[in-house]
Amino acid sequence: ASPRTYAADFDAPLLISQPATDSRTPLRQVQVFVDDLLAKDKKVDLRVLAGGHAGSGKTQTIEMVESWLDFARPIVGLGEAED
């Protein structure tokens, strides 16, 4: 089933890290899902990354993990994102 089927069931904030040129899950499909979540007043943050499904190397991996941590810190009570 499509993830869109379950959009109304999401309760926790959701971070989606999506490569701009992912051949397996095109950005347009992800954007449709994000739009469904937003229409249901769900908290969702879409971060579009350079590159495709396999990523673009170590620098991008580090930036991606840092963005995950920045997203999670306030949710788990560790304060705001660090600069």
JSON list of C-alpha atoms in Angstrom, two decimals:
[
{"chain": "A", "resi": 1, "resn": "ALA", "atom": "CA", "xyz": [0.00, 0.00, 0.00]},
{"chain": "A", "resi": 2, "resn": "SER", "atom": "CA", "xyz": [1.06, 3.55, -0.57]},
{"chain": "A", "resi": 3, "resn": "PRO", "atom": "CA", "xyz": [2.38, 5.52, 2.43]},
{"chain": "A", "resi": 4, "resn": "ARG", "atom": "CA", "xyz": [-0.34, 8.05, 1.58]},
{"chain": "A", "resi": 5, "resn": "THR", "atom": "CA", "xyz": [-2.84, 5.51, 2.92]},
{"chain": "A", "resi": 6, "resn": "TYR", "atom": "CA", "xyz": [-1.40, 5.99, 6.41]},
{"chain": "A", "resi": 7, "resn": "ALA", "atom": "CA", "xyz": [-0.85, 9.77, 6.40]},
{"chain": "A", "resi": 8, "resn": "ALA", "atom": "CA", "xyz": [-3.65, 10.37, 8.91]},
{"chain": "A", "resi": 9, "resn": "ASP", "atom": "CA", "xyz": [-2.08, 7.88, 11.34]},
{"chain": "A", "resi": 10, "resn": "PHE", "atom": "CA", "xyz": [1.19, 9.78, 11.88]},
{"chain": "A", "resi": 11, "resn": "ASP", "atom": "CA", "xyz": [1.41, 11.33, 15.35]},
{"chain": "A", "resi": 12, "resn": "ALA", "atom": "CA", "xyz": [5.10, 12.05, 15.79]},
{"chain": "A", "resi": 13, "resn": "PRO", "atom": "CA", "xyz": [6.98, 14.76, 13.91]},
{"chain": "A", "resi": 14, "resn": "LEU", "atom": "CA", "xyz": [8.44, 13.37, 10.70]},
{"chain": "A", "resi": 15, "resn": "LEU", "atom": "CA", "xyz": [11.68, 14.27, 8.94]},
{"chain": "A", "resi": 16, "resn": "ILE", "atom": "CA", "xyz": [12.12, 13.10, 5.37]},
{"chain": "A", "resi": 17, "resn": "SER", "atom": "CA", "xyz": [15.58, 13.35, 3.80]},
{"chain": "A", "resi": 18, "resn": "GLN", "atom": "CA", "xyz": [15.07, 12.93, 0.06]},
{"chain": "A", "resi": 19, "resn": "PRO", "atom": "CA", "xyz": [17.69, 13.02, -2.68]},
{"chain": "A", "resi": 20, "resn": "ALA", "atom": "CA", "xyz": [16.70, 15.36, -5.51]},
{"chain": "A", "resi": 21, "resn": "THR", "atom": "CA", "xyz": [17.45, 12.80, -8.23]},
{"chain": "A", "resi": 22, "resn": "ASP", "atom": "CA", "xyz": [16.57, 9.53, -6.50]},
{"chain": "A", "resi": 23, "resn": "SER", "atom": "CA", "xyz": [15.70, 7.03, -9.24]},
{"chain": "A", "resi": 24, "resn": "ARG", "atom": "CA", "xyz": [13.95, 4.66, -6.81]},
{"chain": "A", "resi": 25, "resn": "THR", "atom": "CA", "xyz": [11.70, 7.16, -5.07]},
{"chain": "A", "resi": 26, "resn": "PRO", "atom": "CA", "xyz": [11.23, 10.27, -7.21]},
{"chain": "A", "resi": 27, "resn": "LEU", "atom": "CA", "xyz": [11.02, 13.59, -5.41]},
{"chain": "A", "resi": 28, "resn": "ARG", "atom": "CA", "xyz": [7.56, 14.28, -6.87]},
{"chain": "A", "resi": 29, "resn": "GLN", "atom": "CA", "xyz": [6.12, 11.18, -5.16]},
{"chain": "A", "resi": 30, "resn": "VAL", "atom": "CA", "xyz": [7.63, 12.25, -1.84]},
{"chain": "A", "resi": 31, "resn": "GLN", "atom": "CA", "xyz": [6.26, 15.77, -2.26]},
{"chain": "A", "resi": 32, "resn": "VAL", "atom": "CA", "xyz": [2.75, 14.37, -2.81]},
{"chain": "A", "resi": 33, "resn": "PHE", "atom": "CA", "xyz": [3.07, 12.42, 0.46]},
{"chain": "A", "resi": 34, "resn": "VAL", "atom": "CA", "xyz": [4.36, 15.51, 2.30]},
{"chain": "A", "resi": 35, "resn": "ASP", "atom": "CA", "xyz": [1.45, 17.53, 0.92]},
{"chain": "A", "resi": 36, "resn": "ASP", "atom": "CA", "xyz": [-0.97, 14.87, 2.21]},
{"chain": "A", "resi": 37, "resn": "LEU", "atom": "CA", "xyz": [0.61, 15.06, 5.67]},
{"chain": "A", "resi": 38, "resn": "LEU", "atom": "CA", "xyz": [0.49, 18.85, 5.74]},
{"chain": "A", "resi": 39, "resn": "ALA", "atom": "CA", "xyz": [-3.17, 18.80, 4.65]},
{"chain": "A", "resi": 40, "resn": "LYS", "atom": "CA", "xyz": [-3.85, 16.66, 7.74]},
{"chain": "A", "resi": 41, "resn": "ASP", "atom": "CA", "xyz": [-1.97, 19.16, 9.97]},
{"chain": "A", "resi": 42, "resn": "LYS", "atom": "CA", "xyz": [0.91, 16.74, 10.57]},
{"chain": "A", "resi": 43, "resn": "LYS", "atom": "CA", "xyz": [4.37, 18.04, 11.48]},
{"chain": "A", "resi": 44, "resn": "VAL", "atom": "CA", "xyz": [6.66, 17.12, 8.59]},
{"chain": "A", "resi": 45, "resn": "ASP", "atom": "CA", "xyz": [9.98, 18.53, 7.47]},
{"chain": "A", "resi": 46, "resn": "LEU", "atom": "CA", "xyz": [11.20, 17.67, 3.96]},
{"chain": "A", "resi": 47, "resn": "ARG", "atom": "CA", "xyz": [14.92, 18.14, 3.35]},
{"chain": "A", "resi": 48, "resn": "VAL", "atom": "CA", "xyz": [15.94, 17.73, -0.28]},
{"chain": "A", "resi": 49, "resn": "LEU", "atom": "CA", "xyz": [19.53, 16.58, -0.70]},
{"chain": "A", "resi": 50, "resn": "ALA", "atom": "CA", "xyz": [21.79, 16.84, -3.72]},
{"chain": "A", "resi": 51, "resn": "GLY", "atom": "CA", "xyz": [22.46, 13.64, -5.59]},
{"chain": "A", "resi": 52, "resn": "GLY", "atom": "CA", "xyz": [20.65, 10.39, -6.09]},
{"chain": "A", "resi": 53, "resn": "HIS", "atom": "CA", "xyz": [19.76, 7.26, -4.17]},
{"chain": "A", "resi": 54, "resn": "ALA", "atom": "CA", "xyz": [23.33, 6.45, -3.13]},
{"chain": "A", "resi": 55, "resn": "GLY", "atom": "CA", "xyz": [24.09, 9.99, -1.95]},
{"chain": "A", "resi": 56, "resn": "SER", "atom": "CA", "xyz": [27.00, 12.20, -2.86]},
{"chain": "A", "resi": 57, "resn": "GLY", "atom": "CA", "xyz": [29.79, 11.11, -0.56]},
{"chain": "A", "resi": 58, "resn": "LYS", "atom": "CA", "xyz": [31.05, 11.70, 2.96]},
{"chain": "A", "resi": 59, "resn": "THR", "atom": "CA", "xyz": [30.34, 15.43, 3.10]},
{"chain": "A", "resi": 60, "resn": "GLN", "atom": "CA", "xyz": [26.69, 14.92, 2.24]},
{"chain": "A", "resi": 61, "resn": "THR", "atom": "CA", "xyz": [26.41, 12.07, 4.73]},
{"chain": "A", "resi": 62, "resn": "ILE", "atom": "CA", "xyz": [27.78, 14.28, 7.51]},
{"chain": "A", "resi": 63, "resn": "GLU", "atom": "CA", "xyz": [25.40, 17.12, 6.58]},
{"chain": "A", "resi": 64, "resn": "MET", "atom": "CA", "xyz": [22.47, 14.69, 6.48]},
{"chain": "A", "resi": 65, "resn": "VAL", "atom": "CA", "xyz": [23.22, 13.25, 9.93]},
{"chain": "A", "resi": 66, "resn": "GLU", "atom": "CA", "xyz": [23.67, 16.77, 11.35]},
{"chain": "A", "resi": 67, "resn": "SER", "atom": "CA", "xyz": [20.26, 17.74, 9.95]},
{"chain": "A", "resi": 68, "resn": "TRP", "atom": "CA", "xyz": [18.72, 14.66, 11.60]},
{"chain": "A", "resi": 69, "resn": "LEU", "atom": "CA", "xyz": [20.22, 15.64, 14.93]},
{"chain": "A", "resi": 70, "resn": "ASP", "atom": "CA", "xyz": [19.07, 19.26, 14.53]},
{"chain": "A", "resi": 71, "resn": "PHE", "atom": "CA", "xyz": [15.55, 17.99, 13.86]},
{"chain": "A", "resi": 72, "resn": "ALA", "atom": "CA", "xyz": [15.54, 15.61, 16.83]},
{"chain": "A", "resi": 73, "resn": "ARG", "atom": "CA", "xyz": [17.13, 17.78, 19.54]},
{"chain": "A", "resi": 74, "resn": "PRO", "atom": "CA", "xyz": [14.07, 19.91, 20.39]},
{"chain": "A", "resi": 75, "resn": "ILE", "atom": "CA", "xyz": [11.74, 16.92, 20.06]},
{"chain": "A", "resi": 76, "resn": "VAL", "atom": "CA", "xyz": [13.62, 14.88, 22.67]},
{"chain": "A", "resi": 77, "resn": "GLY", "atom": "CA", "xyz": [14.21, 17.87, 24.94]},
{"chain": "A", "resi": 78, "resn": "LEU", "atom": "CA", "xyz": [17.84, 18.60, 24.17]},
{"chain": "A", "resi": 79, "resn": "GLY", "atom": "CA", "xyz": [17.28, 22.21, 23.18]},
{"chain": "A", "resi": 80, "resn": "GLU", "atom": "CA", "xyz": [17.51, 23.96, 19.87]},
{"chain": "A", "resi": 81, "resn": "ALA", "atom": "CA", "xyz": [19.77, 23.10, 16.98]},
{"chain": "A", "resi": 82, "resn": "GLU", "atom": "CA", "xyz": [23.42, 24.02, 17.38]},
{"chain": "A", "resi": 83, "resn": "ASP", "atom": "CA", "xyz": [25.11, 26.50, 15.03]}
]
